[in-house]
Coordinates of C-alpha atoms in Angstrom, one line a residue:
X1 CA -5.1 -27.9 -86.7
X2 CA -6.1 -30.2 -89.5
X3 CA -9.7 -31.3 -89.5
X4 CA -8.7 -34.9 -90.2
X5 CA -6.4 -34.9 -87.3
X6 CA -9.1 -33.6 -85.0
X7 CA -11.5 -36.2 -86.1
X8 CA -8.9 -39.0 -85.6
X9 CA -8.1 -37.8 -82.1
X10 CA -11.8 -37.6 -81.2
X11 CA -12.5 -41.1 -82.7
X12 CA -9.6 -42.5 -80.6
X13 CA -10.9 -41.0 -77.4
X14 CA -14.4 -42.5 -78.1
X15 CA -12.8 -45.8 -78.9
X16 CA -10.8 -45.8 -75.6
X17 CA -13.9 -44.7 -73.6
X18 CA -15.9 -47.6 -75.0
X19 CA -13.2 -50.1 -74.4
X20 CA -12.9 -49.1 -70.7
X21 CA -16.7 -49.0 -70.3
X22 CA -17.0 -52.5 -71.8
X23 CA -15.0 -53.9 -69.0
X24 CA -16.5 -52.2 -66.0
X25 CA -20.0 -51.7 -64.7
X26 CA -21.4 -50.0 -61.6
X27 CA -23.8 -51.7 -59.3
X28 CA -25.6 -50.6 -56.2
X29 CA -23.0 -52.4 -54.0
X30 CA -20.0 -51.1 -56.0
X31 CA -20.9 -48.1 -58.2
X32 CA -18.8 -46.5 -60.9
X33 CA -16.6 -43.5 -60.1
X34 CA -16.3 -41.8 -63.5
X35 CA -14.0 -38.8 -64.4
X36 CA -14.3 -36.2 -67.1
X37 CA -11.5 -33.8 -67.8
X38 CA -11.4 -30.6 -69.9
X39 CA -8.7 -28.0 -70.3
X40 CA -10.5 -25.8 -67.7
X41 CA -12.3 -28.1 -65.3
X42 CA -12.5 -31.7 -63.9
X43 CA -15.7 -33.5 -63.1
X44 CA -16.4 -36.7 -61.1
X45 CA -19.6 -38.7 -60.6
X46 CA -20.5 -41.9 -58.7
X47 CA -23.0 -43.8 -60.8
X48 CA -25.2 -46.8 -60.2
X49 CA -25.5 -48.3 -63.7
X50 CA -28.2 -50.8 -62.8
X51 CA -30.7 -48.1 -61.8
X52 CA -29.1 -45.5 -64.1
X53 CA -28.8 -43.0 -61.3
X54 CA -26.1 -40.6 -60.2
X55 CA -25.5 -41.1 -56.5
X56 CA -23.3 -38.0 -56.1
X57 CA -21.0 -35.7 -58.0
X58 CA -18.4 -33.0 -57.6
X59 CA -16.5 -30.7 -59.9
X60 CA -14.3 -27.6 -60.0
X61 CA -17.5 -25.7 -60.7
X62 CA -19.1 -26.7 -57.3
X63 CA -19.6 -24.0 -54.7
X64 CA -17.2 -25.7 -52.2
X65 CA -14.4 -25.6 -54.7
X66 CA -15.1 -22.0 -55.8
X67 CA -15.0 -20.9 -52.2
X68 CA -11.3 -21.9 -52.0
X69 CA -10.3 -19.5 -54.8
X70 CA -8.2 -22.2 -56.6
X71 CA -8.0 -22.7 -60.3
X72 CA -9.8 -25.7 -61.8
X73 CA -7.2 -27.0 -64.2
X74 CA -4.4 -28.4 -62.0
X75 CA -3.5 -31.4 -59.9
X76 CA -4.3 -29.7 -56.6
X77 CA -7.8 -28.9 -57.9
X78 CA -8.3 -32.5 -59.1
X79 CA -7.2 -33.9 -55.7
X80 CA -9.7 -31.5 -53.9
X81 CA -12.5 -32.7 -56.2
X82 CA -11.5 -36.3 -55.5
X83 CA -11.7 -35.7 -51.7
X84 CA -15.1 -33.9 -52.2
X85 CA -16.7 -36.7 -54.2
X86 CA -15.2 -39.3 -51.8
X87 CA -16.8 -37.5 -48.8
X88 CA -20.1 -37.2 -50.6
X89 CA -20.1 -40.9 -51.5
X90 CA -19.4 -41.9 -47.9
X91 CA -22.3 -39.7 -46.7
X92 CA -24.5 -41.7 -49.1
X93 CA -23.2 -45.0 -47.8
X94 CA -20.9 -45.9 -50.6
X95 CA -17.5 -47.3 -49.4
X96 CA -16.2 -49.2 -52.5
X97 CA -16.3 -48.1 -56.1
X98 CA -14.9 -49.2 -59.5
X99 CA -12.8 -46.5 -61.1
X100 CA -13.7 -45.4 -64.7
X101 CA -11.0 -43.2 -66.2
X102 CA -13.1 -42.6 -69.3
X103 CA -10.3 -43.3 -71.8
X104 CA -7.9 -40.8 -70.1
X105 CA -4.5 -42.0 -69.1
X106 CA -4.1 -42.8 -65.4
X107 CA -1.7 -39.9 -65.0
X108 CA -1.6 -36.3 -63.8
X109 CA -5.0 -34.9 -62.9
X110 CA -6.8 -38.2 -63.2
X111 CA -4.4 -39.9 -60.8
X112 CA -4.6 -36.9 -58.4
X113 CA -8.4 -37.2 -58.4
X114 CA -8.2 -41.0 -57.6
X115 CA -5.7 -40.4 -54.9
X116 CA -7.9 -37.7 -53.3
X117 CA -10.9 -40.1 -53.4
X118 CA -8.8 -42.8 -51.7
X119 CA -7.6 -40.2 -49.1
X120 CA -11.3 -39.5 -48.3
X121 CA -11.9 -43.2 -47.6
X122 CA -13.2 -44.7 -50.8
X123 CA -11.8 -48.1 -51.7
X124 CA -10.9 -49.1 -55.3

């Protein structure tokens, strides 16, 4: 792949991420549920931006997911991670969040993770 194309794609991703983050902010009452996706794994964190603290997190690298024997790069895995982070957030007393898709399209694995978190009881 052309180096210029790779740089342009990376710059576009950074631009989209900044645009999304400029519009949303996590507070103690309504923290930010952020998602990061790679080709192999998916990660989710619930963050209080005021204190700068991560309340809870889950990913396809967590022991609960590894015990299932699933692969970390599909919609089923993303939905499982969404349910896992939703359950952990509810244990910490978080019921409503604001969703940060981190510049990714709300489609596929990102949407599956959001649906899993909603199924666990998070509201957004």
